[in-house]
Coordinates of C-alpha atoms in Angstrom, one line a residue:
Chain A
M1055 CA -147.6 57.1 -37.5
G1056 CA -147.3 53.9 -35.3
L1057 CA -145.0 53.4 -32.5
T1058 CA -142.6 51.4 -34.4
S1059 CA -142.1 54.0 -37.2
G1060 CA -141.7 56.7 -34.4
L1061 CA -139.0 54.6 -32.8
A1062 CA -137.4 54.1 -36.2
G1063 CA -137.5 57.9 -36.7
L1064 CA -135.8 58.5 -33.4
A1065 CA -133.1 55.9 -34.3
S1066 CA -132.4 57.7 -37.7
L1067 CA -132.2 61.0 -35.7
R1068 CA -129.4 59.4 -33.7
G1069 CA -127.8 58.3 -36.8
L1070 CA -127.9 61.9 -38.2
A1071 CA -126.3 63.1 -34.9
L1072 CA -123.6 60.5 -35.4
A1073 CA -123.0 61.6 -38.9
A1074 CA -122.5 65.2 -37.9
P1075 CA -118.9 66.5 -37.7
V1076 CA -117.4 66.1 -34.2
P1077 CA -117.5 69.4 -32.4
V1078 CA -113.9 69.8 -31.1
F1079 CA -112.4 72.5 -29.0
A1080 CA -108.7 72.3 -29.8
V1081 CA -105.8 73.7 -27.6
A1082 CA -102.5 73.9 -29.4
G1083 CA -99.6 73.2 -27.2
F1084 CA -95.9 74.0 -28.0
G1085 CA -95.0 73.5 -31.7
T1086 CA -98.5 72.1 -32.7
R1087 CA -100.1 75.2 -34.0
T1088 CA -100.0 74.3 -37.8
A1089 CA -101.2 70.7 -37.1
V1090 CA -104.2 71.9 -35.1
Q1091 CA -104.9 74.6 -37.8
D1092 CA -104.9 71.7 -40.5
L1093 CA -107.9 70.1 -38.6
R1094 CA -110.1 72.8 -40.2
L1095 CA -109.6 70.9 -43.4
A1096 CA -110.9 67.7 -41.9
R1097 CA -114.5 66.9 -42.8
E1098 CA -115.1 64.8 -39.8
I1099 CA -114.2 67.5 -37.3
E1100 CA -115.5 70.9 -36.7
L1101 CA -113.2 73.2 -34.7
V1102 CA -115.5 75.3 -32.6
D1103 CA -114.7 78.6 -30.8
T1104 CA -115.8 77.9 -27.3
P1105 CA -116.0 74.8 -25.1
R1106 CA -119.6 75.5 -24.7
A1107 CA -120.2 74.2 -28.2
A1108 CA -117.8 71.2 -28.0
A1109 CA -118.1 67.5 -27.1
L1110 CA -114.3 66.9 -27.2
L1111 CA -111.4 68.7 -25.9
L1112 CA -108.3 68.1 -28.0
I1113 CA -105.0 68.9 -26.3
A1114 CA -102.2 68.9 -28.8
G1115 CA -98.6 68.7 -27.6
S1116 CA -97.2 69.9 -24.2
I1117 CA -99.0 72.6 -22.3
N1118 CA -97.1 75.0 -19.9
P1119 CA -97.9 73.7 -16.4
A1120 CA -98.6 77.2 -15.3
H1121 CA -101.8 77.0 -17.4
A1122 CA -103.0 73.6 -16.0
E1123 CA -105.8 75.2 -13.9
A1124 CA -107.0 77.2 -16.9
L1125 CA -107.0 74.1 -19.2
A1126 CA -109.0 72.2 -16.5
R1127 CA -111.5 75.0 -16.4
V1128 CA -111.9 74.9 -20.2
H1129 CA -112.5 71.2 -19.8
D1130 CA -115.2 71.8 -17.2
Q1131 CA -116.9 74.4 -19.3
M1132 CA -117.7 71.8 -22.0
P1133 CA -121.3 70.5 -21.7
H1134 CA -122.1 66.8 -20.9
P1135 CA -121.4 64.4 -22.4
R1136 CA -117.8 65.3 -22.9
A1137 CA -114.4 63.7 -23.3
T1138 CA -110.6 64.6 -23.6
V1139 CA -108.1 63.4 -26.2
L1140 CA -104.4 64.1 -25.9
W1141 CA -102.6 64.3 -29.2
G1142 CA -98.9 63.9 -28.7
G1143 CA -97.4 65.5 -25.7
S1144 CA -95.2 63.9 -23.1
A1145 CA -97.3 64.0 -19.9
V1146 CA -100.9 64.1 -18.9
P1147 CA -101.6 67.6 -17.6
A1148 CA -102.0 67.6 -13.8
P1149 CA -105.9 67.4 -12.9
F1150 CA -106.7 65.2 -16.0
S1151 CA -107.2 61.4 -15.4
P1152 CA -104.2 59.3 -16.6
E1153 CA -106.7 57.1 -18.5
V1154 CA -107.6 59.9 -20.9
T1155 CA -107.4 58.8 -24.5
R1156 CA -104.0 59.3 -26.2
V1157 CA -103.3 59.6 -29.9
P1158 CA -99.5 59.4 -30.7
W1159 CA -98.0 62.4 -32.5
G1160 CA -97.9 61.9 -36.2
E1161 CA -101.2 59.9 -36.2
D1162 CA -104.5 61.5 -37.4
P1163 CA -106.7 62.2 -34.4
T1164 CA -109.9 62.2 -36.4
P1165 CA -110.7 58.4 -36.2
A1166 CA -110.2 58.5 -32.4
A1167 CA -112.4 61.6 -32.2
R1168 CA -115.1 60.1 -34.2
E1169 CA -115.0 56.9 -32.3
I1170 CA -115.2 58.7 -28.9
F1171 CA -118.0 60.9 -30.1
R1172 CA -119.9 57.8 -31.1
S1173 CA -119.5 56.1 -27.8
L1174 CA -120.4 59.3 -25.9
L1175 CA -123.6 59.7 -28.0
N1176 CA -124.8 55.9 -27.7
G1177 CA -124.1 56.1 -23.9
S1178 CA -121.3 53.3 -23.9
R1179 CA -118.8 55.8 -22.7
A1180 CA -119.5 57.9 -19.4
T1181 CA -119.1 61.6 -19.6
E1182 CA -116.1 63.1 -17.6
P1183 CA -116.8 64.7 -14.2
P1184 CA -115.5 68.2 -13.5
L1185 CA -111.8 68.4 -12.8
L1186 CA -111.8 71.5 -10.4
P1187 CA -113.1 71.5 -7.0
D1188 CA -116.7 72.6 -6.6
V1189 CA -116.2 75.5 -4.2
D1190 CA -117.3 79.1 -4.6
P1191 CA -114.4 81.5 -4.2
V1192 CA -116.4 83.4 -1.5
E1193 CA -119.8 82.6 -0.2
W1194 CA -122.4 85.0 -1.6
R1195 CA -123.8 86.5 1.6
G1196 CA -125.1 90.0 2.3
V1197 CA -125.6 91.7 5.6
G1198 CA -129.3 90.8 6.3
P1199 CA -130.5 87.8 8.3
Y1200 CA -131.3 85.9 5.2
G1201 CA -127.9 86.7 3.4
Q1202 CA -129.7 89.6 1.6
G1203 CA -128.9 93.2 1.3
G1204 CA -125.7 95.2 1.8
S1205 CA -123.9 98.0 -0.2
G1206 CA -123.8 97.8 -4.1
M1207 CA -126.7 96.8 -6.4
T1208 CA -127.0 93.1 -5.3
G1209 CA -125.4 93.4 -1.9
G1210 CA -122.5 91.3 -0.7
T1211 CA -120.1 89.9 -3.3
P1212 CA -121.9 87.5 -5.7
Y1213 CA -119.7 84.3 -6.0
G1214 CA -116.8 86.3 -4.6
R1215 CA -116.9 88.8 -7.4
P1216 CA -117.1 92.4 -6.4
M1217 CA -119.0 94.9 -8.5
A1218 CA -117.1 96.8 -11.1
E1219 CA -115.3 100.0 -10.2
L1220 CA -116.2 103.4 -11.6
A1221 CA -114.0 104.9 -14.3
P1222 CA -114.3 108.0 -16.6
D1223 CA -115.5 107.1 -20.1
R1224 CA -115.0 108.8 -23.5
D1225 CA -118.3 110.8 -23.0
G1226 CA -117.1 112.5 -19.8
L1227 CA -119.3 110.2 -17.7
R1228 CA -118.2 108.1 -14.8
L1229 CA -119.5 104.6 -15.5
D1230 CA -118.4 101.0 -14.7
A1231 CA -115.2 99.7 -16.1
L1232 CA -115.1 96.0 -16.6
P1233 CA -111.8 94.2 -16.2
L1234 CA -111.5 91.2 -18.5
E1235 CA -108.7 88.6 -19.0
I1236 CA -108.7 86.6 -22.2
G1237 CA -106.5 83.6 -22.7
P1238 CA -104.5 81.6 -22.2
F1239 CA -106.8 79.4 -24.5
Y1240 CA -108.8 82.0 -26.2
P1241 CA -109.5 80.6 -29.7
R1242 CA -108.3 83.8 -31.6
L1243 CA -105.0 84.1 -29.8
P1244 CA -102.0 81.8 -29.8
A1245 CA -102.2 79.3 -26.9
G1246 CA -100.5 80.7 -23.8
L1247 CA -101.1 84.4 -24.6
V1248 CA -103.0 86.3 -21.9
V1249 CA -104.3 89.9 -22.5
E1250 CA -105.7 91.8 -19.5
M1251 CA -108.0 94.5 -20.5
T1252 CA -110.5 97.0 -19.0
L1253 CA -113.6 97.7 -20.9
A1254 CA -116.0 100.7 -20.8
G1255 CA -118.9 99.4 -22.9
D1256 CA -117.1 97.9 -25.8
V1257 CA -114.1 100.3 -25.8
L1258 CA -110.8 99.1 -24.3
I1259 CA -109.6 101.8 -21.9
E1260 CA -106.6 99.8 -20.5
V1261 CA -104.6 96.8 -21.9
A1262 CA -101.8 94.9 -20.5
V1263 CA -99.9 91.8 -21.5
P1264 CA -98.3 90.0 -18.5
A1265 CA -94.6 89.3 -18.9
G1266 CA -93.0 85.9 -18.9
L1267 CA -95.2 84.4 -21.6
D1268 CA -92.3 83.2 -23.7
R1269 CA -91.3 80.4 -21.2
P1270 CA -90.7 77.0 -22.6
P1271 CA -92.9 74.2 -21.2
D1272 CA -91.2 72.4 -18.4
E1273 CA -91.8 69.0 -19.9
G1274 CA -91.8 67.8 -23.5
P1275 CA -89.8 69.2 -26.4
R1276 CA -88.1 72.6 -26.4
R1277 CA -88.2 72.8 -30.2
P1278 CA -90.9 71.8 -32.6
I1279 CA -89.9 68.7 -34.5
P1280 CA -89.1 69.1 -37.4
A1281 CA -87.5 72.5 -36.9
S1282 CA -88.8 75.1 -39.3
P1283 CA -86.6 76.3 -42.2
F1284 CA -86.3 79.6 -40.4
E1285 CA -84.9 78.0 -37.3
R1286 CA -82.5 75.9 -39.4
A1287 CA -81.3 79.0 -41.3
L1288 CA -80.0 80.4 -38.0
T1289 CA -77.3 77.7 -37.8
E1290 CA -76.8 76.5 -41.4
P1291 CA -77.3 77.6 -45.0
V1292 CA -80.8 76.6 -46.3
R1293 CA -82.2 76.5 -49.8
I1294 CA -83.7 79.9 -50.6
A1295 CA -86.6 78.2 -52.5
E1296 CA -87.4 76.2 -49.4
L1297 CA -87.3 79.2 -47.1
E1298 CA -89.3 81.4 -49.4
L1299 CA -92.0 78.7 -49.9
A1300 CA -92.2 78.3 -46.1
R1301 CA -92.6 82.1 -45.8
A1302 CA -95.4 82.1 -48.3
R1303 CA -97.1 79.2 -46.4
A1304 CA -96.7 81.0 -43.0
H1305 CA -98.3 84.1 -44.4
L1306 CA -101.2 82.1 -45.9
R1307 CA -101.7 80.3 -42.6
W1308 CA -101.8 83.7 -40.8
L1309 CA -104.3 85.0 -43.4
S1310 CA -106.5 81.9 -42.9
D1311 CA -106.8 82.7 -39.1
A1312 CA -107.2 86.4 -39.7
L1313 CA -110.0 85.9 -42.3
I1314 CA -111.8 83.5 -40.0
N1315 CA -111.6 86.1 -37.2
Q1316 CA -113.3 88.5 -39.7
G1317 CA -116.0 86.0 -40.1
L1318 CA -114.9 85.1 -43.7
V1319 CA -114.7 81.2 -42.9
A1320 CA -115.0 80.0 -46.5
L1321 CA -112.2 82.5 -47.7
G1322 CA -110.2 81.5 -44.6
T1323 CA -110.5 77.8 -45.5
R1324 CA -109.4 78.6 -49.0
A1325 CA -106.3 80.4 -47.8
L1326 CA -105.4 77.3 -45.8
R1327 CA -105.9 75.1 -48.8
L1328 CA -103.7 77.5 -50.8
A1329 CA -101.1 77.2 -48.0
H1330 CA -101.0 73.5 -48.8
D1331 CA -101.2 73.7 -52.6
I1332 CA -99.0 76.4 -53.6
G1333 CA -95.5 75.9 -55.2
P1334 CA -92.8 78.1 -56.6
G1335 CA -94.2 80.2 -59.5
D1336 CA -97.8 80.3 -58.1
A1337 CA -97.6 84.0 -57.5
P1338 CA -100.4 84.8 -59.9
R1339 CA -102.9 82.7 -57.9
I1340 CA -101.9 84.7 -54.8
R1341 CA -102.4 88.0 -56.8
A1342 CA -105.8 86.8 -57.9
F1343 CA -106.8 85.9 -54.4
T1344 CA -105.7 89.3 -53.2
R1345 CA -107.9 91.0 -55.8
Q1346 CA -110.7 88.8 -54.8
L1347 CA -110.2 89.9 -51.1
G1348 CA -110.2 93.5 -52.3
R1349 CA -113.5 93.0 -54.1
T1350 CA -115.2 91.9 -50.8
G1351 CA -114.6 95.3 -49.4
L1352 CA -112.4 93.9 -46.7
F1353 CA -109.6 96.5 -46.9
R1354 CA -111.8 99.5 -47.3
W1355 CA -114.6 98.7 -44.9
S1356 CA -113.9 95.8 -42.6
L1357 CA -110.4 96.4 -41.3
P1358 CA -109.8 99.3 -38.9
H1359 CA -107.8 102.2 -40.4
G1360 CA -105.1 104.4 -38.9
Q1361 CA -104.3 102.3 -35.8
G1362 CA -100.6 101.6 -36.2
V1363 CA -97.8 102.8 -34.0
G1364 CA -95.6 105.5 -35.3
A1365 CA -92.8 104.5 -37.7
E1366 CA -90.1 106.2 -35.4
R1367 CA -91.5 104.1 -32.5
I1368 CA -90.7 100.8 -34.2
A1369 CA -87.6 101.9 -36.2
G1370 CA -84.9 99.3 -35.9
A1371 CA -87.2 96.7 -34.1
G1372 CA -87.2 94.5 -37.2
L1373 CA -90.9 93.6 -37.0
G1374 CA -91.0 92.3 -40.6
P1375 CA -94.3 93.1 -42.4
L1376 CA -95.3 95.5 -39.6
S1377 CA -92.0 97.6 -40.0
R1378 CA -92.3 97.5 -43.9
A1379 CA -95.9 98.6 -43.8
A1380 CA -94.6 101.7 -41.8
G1381 CA -92.3 102.6 -44.6
L1382 CA -89.3 101.2 -43.1
A1383 CA -87.1 99.1 -45.5
E1384 CA -86.0 96.6 -42.7
D1385 CA -85.4 93.2 -44.0
V1386 CA -82.5 90.8 -43.0
R1387 CA -82.6 89.4 -46.5
T1388 CA -81.1 92.6 -47.9
E1389 CA -78.0 91.9 -46.0
D1390 CA -77.7 88.5 -47.6
P1391 CA -75.5 88.4 -50.7
A1392 CA -77.5 85.3 -52.1
Y1393 CA -80.7 87.4 -52.0
R1394 CA -78.9 90.4 -53.5
A1395 CA -77.7 88.2 -56.4
L1396 CA -81.4 87.4 -57.0
G1397 CA -82.3 91.1 -57.3
F1398 CA -84.4 90.9 -54.0
R1399 CA -86.1 94.2 -52.9
P1400 CA -88.3 94.4 -49.8
V1401 CA -92.0 95.2 -50.2
V1402 CA -92.4 98.6 -48.5
M1403 CA -95.7 100.6 -48.1
A1404 CA -96.6 103.7 -46.2
G1405 CA -99.9 102.8 -44.7
N1406 CA -98.8 101.9 -41.2
D1407 CA -102.2 100.5 -40.1
V1408 CA -103.9 97.1 -40.2
P1409 CA -104.9 97.1 -43.9
A1410 CA -101.3 97.9 -44.8
W1411 CA -100.1 95.1 -42.7
W1412 CA -102.4 92.8 -44.6
R1413 CA -101.4 94.2 -48.1
V1414 CA -97.6 93.9 -47.2
R1415 CA -98.1 90.3 -46.2
L1416 CA -100.1 89.4 -49.3
A1417 CA -97.6 91.2 -51.6
E1418 CA -94.8 89.4 -49.8
T1419 CA -96.4 86.0 -50.3
A1420 CA -96.5 86.6 -54.0
E1421 CA -93.0 87.9 -54.0
S1422 CA -91.7 84.9 -52.1
L1423 CA -93.2 82.5 -54.6
D1424 CA -91.4 84.6 -57.4
L1425 CA -88.2 84.3 -55.4
A1426 CA -88.6 80.6 -54.9
A1427 CA -89.1 80.1 -58.6
R1428 CA -86.0 82.2 -59.5
A1429 CA -83.7 80.9 -56.7
G1430 CA -83.1 77.4 -58.2
E1431 CA -80.4 75.6 -56.1
A1432 CA -79.1 78.8 -54.3
D1433 CA -78.5 78.6 -50.6
T1434 CA -78.7 81.5 -48.1
A1435 CA -75.2 83.0 -47.3
L1436 CA -76.1 84.6 -44.0
V1437 CA -76.0 82.6 -40.8
G1438 CA -76.9 83.7 -37.2
R1439 CA -80.0 86.0 -38.2
V1440 CA -82.9 85.4 -40.5
E1441 CA -85.9 87.1 -41.7
S1442 CA -88.7 85.0 -40.4
P1443 CA -92.3 85.7 -41.6
R1444 CA -92.7 88.0 -38.4
G1445 CA -89.4 89.8 -38.7
R1446 CA -85.8 89.5 -37.6
L1447 CA -85.2 86.3 -35.8
E1448 CA -82.0 85.8 -33.8
P1449 CA -80.9 82.9 -31.5
D1450 CA -82.0 84.9 -28.4
D1451 CA -84.4 87.4 -29.8
S1452 CA -87.7 86.8 -31.7
P1453 CA -90.0 89.4 -33.4
T1454 CA -93.0 88.2 -31.3
A1455 CA -91.1 89.1 -28.1
R1456 CA -90.4 92.6 -29.6
A1457 CA -94.1 93.1 -30.8
L1458 CA -95.7 92.1 -27.4
P1459 CA -94.9 95.4 -25.7
L1460 CA -96.6 97.2 -28.5
V1461 CA -99.9 95.5 -27.8
P1462 CA -101.2 97.8 -25.0
E1463 CA -100.6 101.0 -27.0
L1464 CA -102.1 99.5 -30.2
L1465 CA -105.2 98.3 -28.5
T1466 CA -106.0 101.0 -26.0
G1467 CA -109.0 103.2 -27.2
L1468 CA -110.2 100.6 -29.8
E1469 CA -113.6 99.0 -29.8
W1470 CA -113.6 95.2 -29.1
G1471 CA -114.0 94.1 -32.7
D1472 CA -111.2 96.4 -34.0
A1473 CA -109.0 95.3 -31.1
M1474 CA -109.4 91.7 -31.9
T1475 CA -108.7 92.3 -35.6
T1476 CA -105.6 94.3 -34.7
L1477 CA -104.4 91.6 -32.3
T1478 CA -104.8 88.9 -34.9
S1479 CA -103.2 91.0 -37.6
L1480 CA -100.0 91.3 -35.5
D1481 CA -99.4 87.6 -36.2
L1482 CA -97.9 86.8 -32.8
D1483 CA -96.3 83.4 -32.5
L1484 CA -95.3 82.4 -28.9
D1485 CA -93.7 79.2 -30.2
E1486 CA -91.2 81.1 -32.2
S1487 CA -90.5 83.2 -29.1
V1488 CA -90.0 80.2 -27.0
T1489 CA -87.7 78.5 -29.4
A1490 CA -85.6 81.7 -29.7
A1491 CA -85.3 81.9 -25.9
S1492 CA -84.5 78.2 -25.6
P1493 CA -81.0 77.6 -24.3
A1494 CA -80.6 74.5 -26.5
L1495 CA -80.9 76.7 -29.6
A1496 CA -78.7 79.5 -28.3
A1497 CA -76.0 76.8 -27.6
T1498 CA -76.1 75.4 -31.1
A1499 CA -75.9 78.9 -32.7
Chain B
M1226 CA -168.4 71.2 -28.2
I1227 CA -168.2 72.9 -31.6
A1228 CA -168.1 76.2 -29.9
L1229 CA -165.3 75.0 -27.7
G1230 CA -163.3 73.9 -30.7
P1231 CA -160.7 76.7 -30.8
L1232 CA -160.5 76.8 -27.1
A1233 CA -159.8 72.9 -27.0
V1234 CA -157.1 73.4 -29.6
A1235 CA -155.5 76.1 -27.6
F1236 CA -155.7 74.0 -24.4
A1237 CA -154.2 71.0 -26.3
V1238 CA -151.3 73.2 -27.4
F1239 CA -150.8 74.5 -23.9
V1240 CA -150.7 71.0 -22.5
A1241 CA -148.4 69.7 -25.1
A1242 CA -146.0 72.7 -24.5
I1243 CA -146.0 71.9 -20.7
A1244 CA -145.4 68.2 -21.5
G1245 CA -142.5 69.1 -23.8
V1246 CA -140.9 71.3 -21.2
L1247 CA -141.3 68.6 -18.6
L1248 CA -139.9 66.0 -20.8
L1249 CA -136.8 68.1 -21.7
W1250 CA -136.3 68.8 -17.9
W1251 CA -136.6 65.1 -17.2
R1252 CA -134.2 64.1 -19.9
G1253 CA -131.8 67.0 -19.1
D1254 CA -129.0 67.2 -16.5
R1255 CA -131.3 68.7 -13.7
G1256 CA -133.9 66.0 -14.0
R1257 CA -131.2 63.3 -13.6
G1258 CA -130.0 65.1 -10.5
R1259 CA -126.7 66.3 -12.1
H1260 CA -125.4 69.2 -10.1
Q1261 CA -123.5 71.9 -12.0
A1262 CA -120.2 72.6 -10.4
V1263 CA -118.8 76.0 -9.9
S1264 CA -116.2 75.6 -12.7
E1265 CA -118.8 74.5 -15.1
R1266 CA -121.0 77.6 -14.3
S1267 CA -118.2 80.1 -14.9
P1268 CA -118.2 82.1 -18.2
F1269 CA -115.5 81.2 -20.9
A1270 CA -113.0 83.8 -21.6
G1271 CA -110.0 81.5 -22.4
G1272 CA -109.7 79.6 -19.1
R1273 CA -109.3 82.4 -16.4
L1274 CA -112.1 83.4 -14.0
P1275 CA -113.7 86.8 -14.2
S1276 CA -112.5 89.1 -11.4
V1277 CA -115.6 91.3 -11.1
H1278 CA -119.4 90.7 -11.5
A1279 CA -120.8 91.0 -15.0
W1280 CA -123.5 93.5 -13.9
N1281 CA -122.1 96.5 -15.6
R1282 CA -123.4 99.9 -16.4
Y1283 CA -122.1 101.5 -19.5
H1284 CA -123.1 104.4 -21.8
A1285 CA -125.4 102.9 -24.5
R1286 CA -125.0 106.2 -26.6
Y1287 CA -128.5 106.6 -27.6
Y1288 CA -128.1 110.3 -28.6
P1289 CA -126.9 109.6 -32.3
M1290 CA -129.5 106.9 -32.7
A1291 CA -132.2 109.5 -31.6
L1292 CA -130.8 111.8 -34.4
V1293 CA -131.3 109.1 -37.1
F1294 CA -134.7 108.1 -35.6
L1295 CA -135.9 111.8 -35.9
A1296 CA -134.8 112.0 -39.5
F1297 CA -136.9 109.0 -40.5
D1298 CA -139.7 109.7 -38.2
M1299 CA -140.3 113.2 -39.5
E1300 CA -140.3 111.8 -43.0
M1301 CA -143.2 109.4 -42.2
V1302 CA -145.1 112.1 -40.3
F1303 CA -145.1 114.2 -43.5
M1304 CA -145.7 111.4 -45.9
Y1305 CA -149.0 110.1 -44.5
P1306 CA -151.0 113.4 -45.2
W1307 CA -149.0 113.8 -48.4
S1308 CA -150.2 110.5 -49.8
V1309 CA -153.7 111.6 -49.3
V1310 CA -153.5 114.6 -51.5
F1311 CA -150.8 113.4 -53.8
V1312 CA -153.2 112.3 -56.6
R1313 CA -155.2 115.6 -56.4
E1314 CA -152.1 117.9 -56.4
G1315 CA -150.1 116.0 -58.9
L1316 CA -146.7 117.1 -60.0
I1317 CA -146.4 119.9 -57.5
A1318 CA -146.7 117.5 -54.5
M1319 CA -144.1 115.2 -56.2
V1320 CA -141.6 118.0 -56.3
E1321 CA -142.3 119.2 -52.7
M1322 CA -141.8 115.7 -51.4
G1323 CA -138.5 115.5 -53.4
M1324 CA -137.3 118.7 -51.8
F1325 CA -138.3 117.5 -48.4
I1326 CA -136.6 114.2 -48.8
A1327 CA -133.5 115.9 -50.1
I1328 CA -133.3 118.1 -46.9
L1329 CA -133.8 114.9 -44.8
L1330 CA -131.2 113.2 -46.6
L1331 CA -128.7 116.0 -45.7
G1332 CA -129.6 115.1 -42.1
V1333 CA -129.0 111.4 -42.6
L1334 CA -125.6 112.2 -44.3
Y1335 CA -124.7 114.4 -41.4
A1336 CA -125.5 111.6 -38.9
W1337 CA -123.5 109.3 -41.1
R1338 CA -120.5 111.6 -40.9
E1339 CA -121.0 111.8 -37.1
R1340 CA -120.6 108.0 -37.1
A1341 CA -124.2 107.7 -35.8
L1342 CA -124.8 104.6 -37.9
E1343 CA -122.1 102.8 -36.0
W1344 CA -123.2 101.4 -32.7
A1345 CA -120.4 102.3 -30.4

């Protein structure tokens, strides 16, 4: 092989690299969760789970300023060459340069991402420098004359981090307990959610969710535009067919994320496609998909069994599928005369664990499509409270705000994998919580 | 030189490997003098910093694994001499091995019930 053909080979390698999907780490700001999720269907973009695998940081919508430092750190954790794209959103978050590429909301960010990726790879665009100051929290220095030695295994406090404390573990030993905070931009959790946990090996021995997460962003819109049918149903009658179709789609979007969390990426992508494709009367497709999920052994082997909270503990909390999987027939729709006229009966099961939550949501998806097909032109008759996909939604109270306090008792004692499955199976949505707490909405109600 | 053939090849592979490492180093961030900032070195857990060092002692729970290992190990210890005499002894050896494996299988089932096959 001569020098020329060798160079041509290198050039075609570069061409191959350019033809690959752009690795993007996406952060979904307020009200942009579904738009970011839809990027999974874009061929040109690959949504990656960690900034270490990304070349582009896509910030969609407005980010709570309290998380600006965390966002800057996620940016710095991307390898070089890297770039940032702002998609919608009103202001550039604090440490980011004002010259960062912006894509208006409503436009597809894919061409811009592709173009930036190309210019990064061919060197015409410089990589972005780190945003946070390059200072160790504490200098690593032991007691010896050369900074060595001291108490503990390494001596000193390496990079300002002390060694883990001892705690009793489940085998009656005293071993290290590792505190770990995940979020606010952990890929499996809604943006803004932080979970503080203490791990012994891979078992969670202590879990806490800091309060005050459902704070609206200081800048930018307080409500997603356009408002979801569930939010509109709080203040005005809405077509039942529209509401139920939105419910089926919300359940399928949750299913997509939950399946991807289980490592079933192809099935998760199919669930997301279904969320786009389905219409009233497509219940048989959902039932067939449910049977297919059953055949993978998911419900029997993969999901953790017997981890729900007691039915008496959540009675009256109106947690939607979680309540109904615990045998409680709590559903705002039963109070609505329009639904009663359609012969609506809530799906109730007696499993009260993660597989039961999944089964209830899948059964409700099919039921909602049946209802949407039957409802015709009928409108909801009840205003002021509505059954959202996550439970009873009221102007100042959201199901996510009521489910968050359950997280510690649900997760404590689980292994890491089961804990993450349980967390994603709760279907938490901080946006809904923010909207419900928003004064603008309370005023209109 | 012919005697040196394999050695020369090994040496060439060695030199090529060193050259490859140096090339990657030269083309990489360090070779270009790019320094890694503190925030770039920190582990990813969603944007927050870890509060303690990652050097962590936990119970690896080898005991159930040891049970499973013993079950399979004993099986092999018996199977080697058995395979030597199998042809000579015929059906009796076959039945004896069947009984032995059935007993061992009970051990494996017990370990399975004790969740020894789950690493946790």
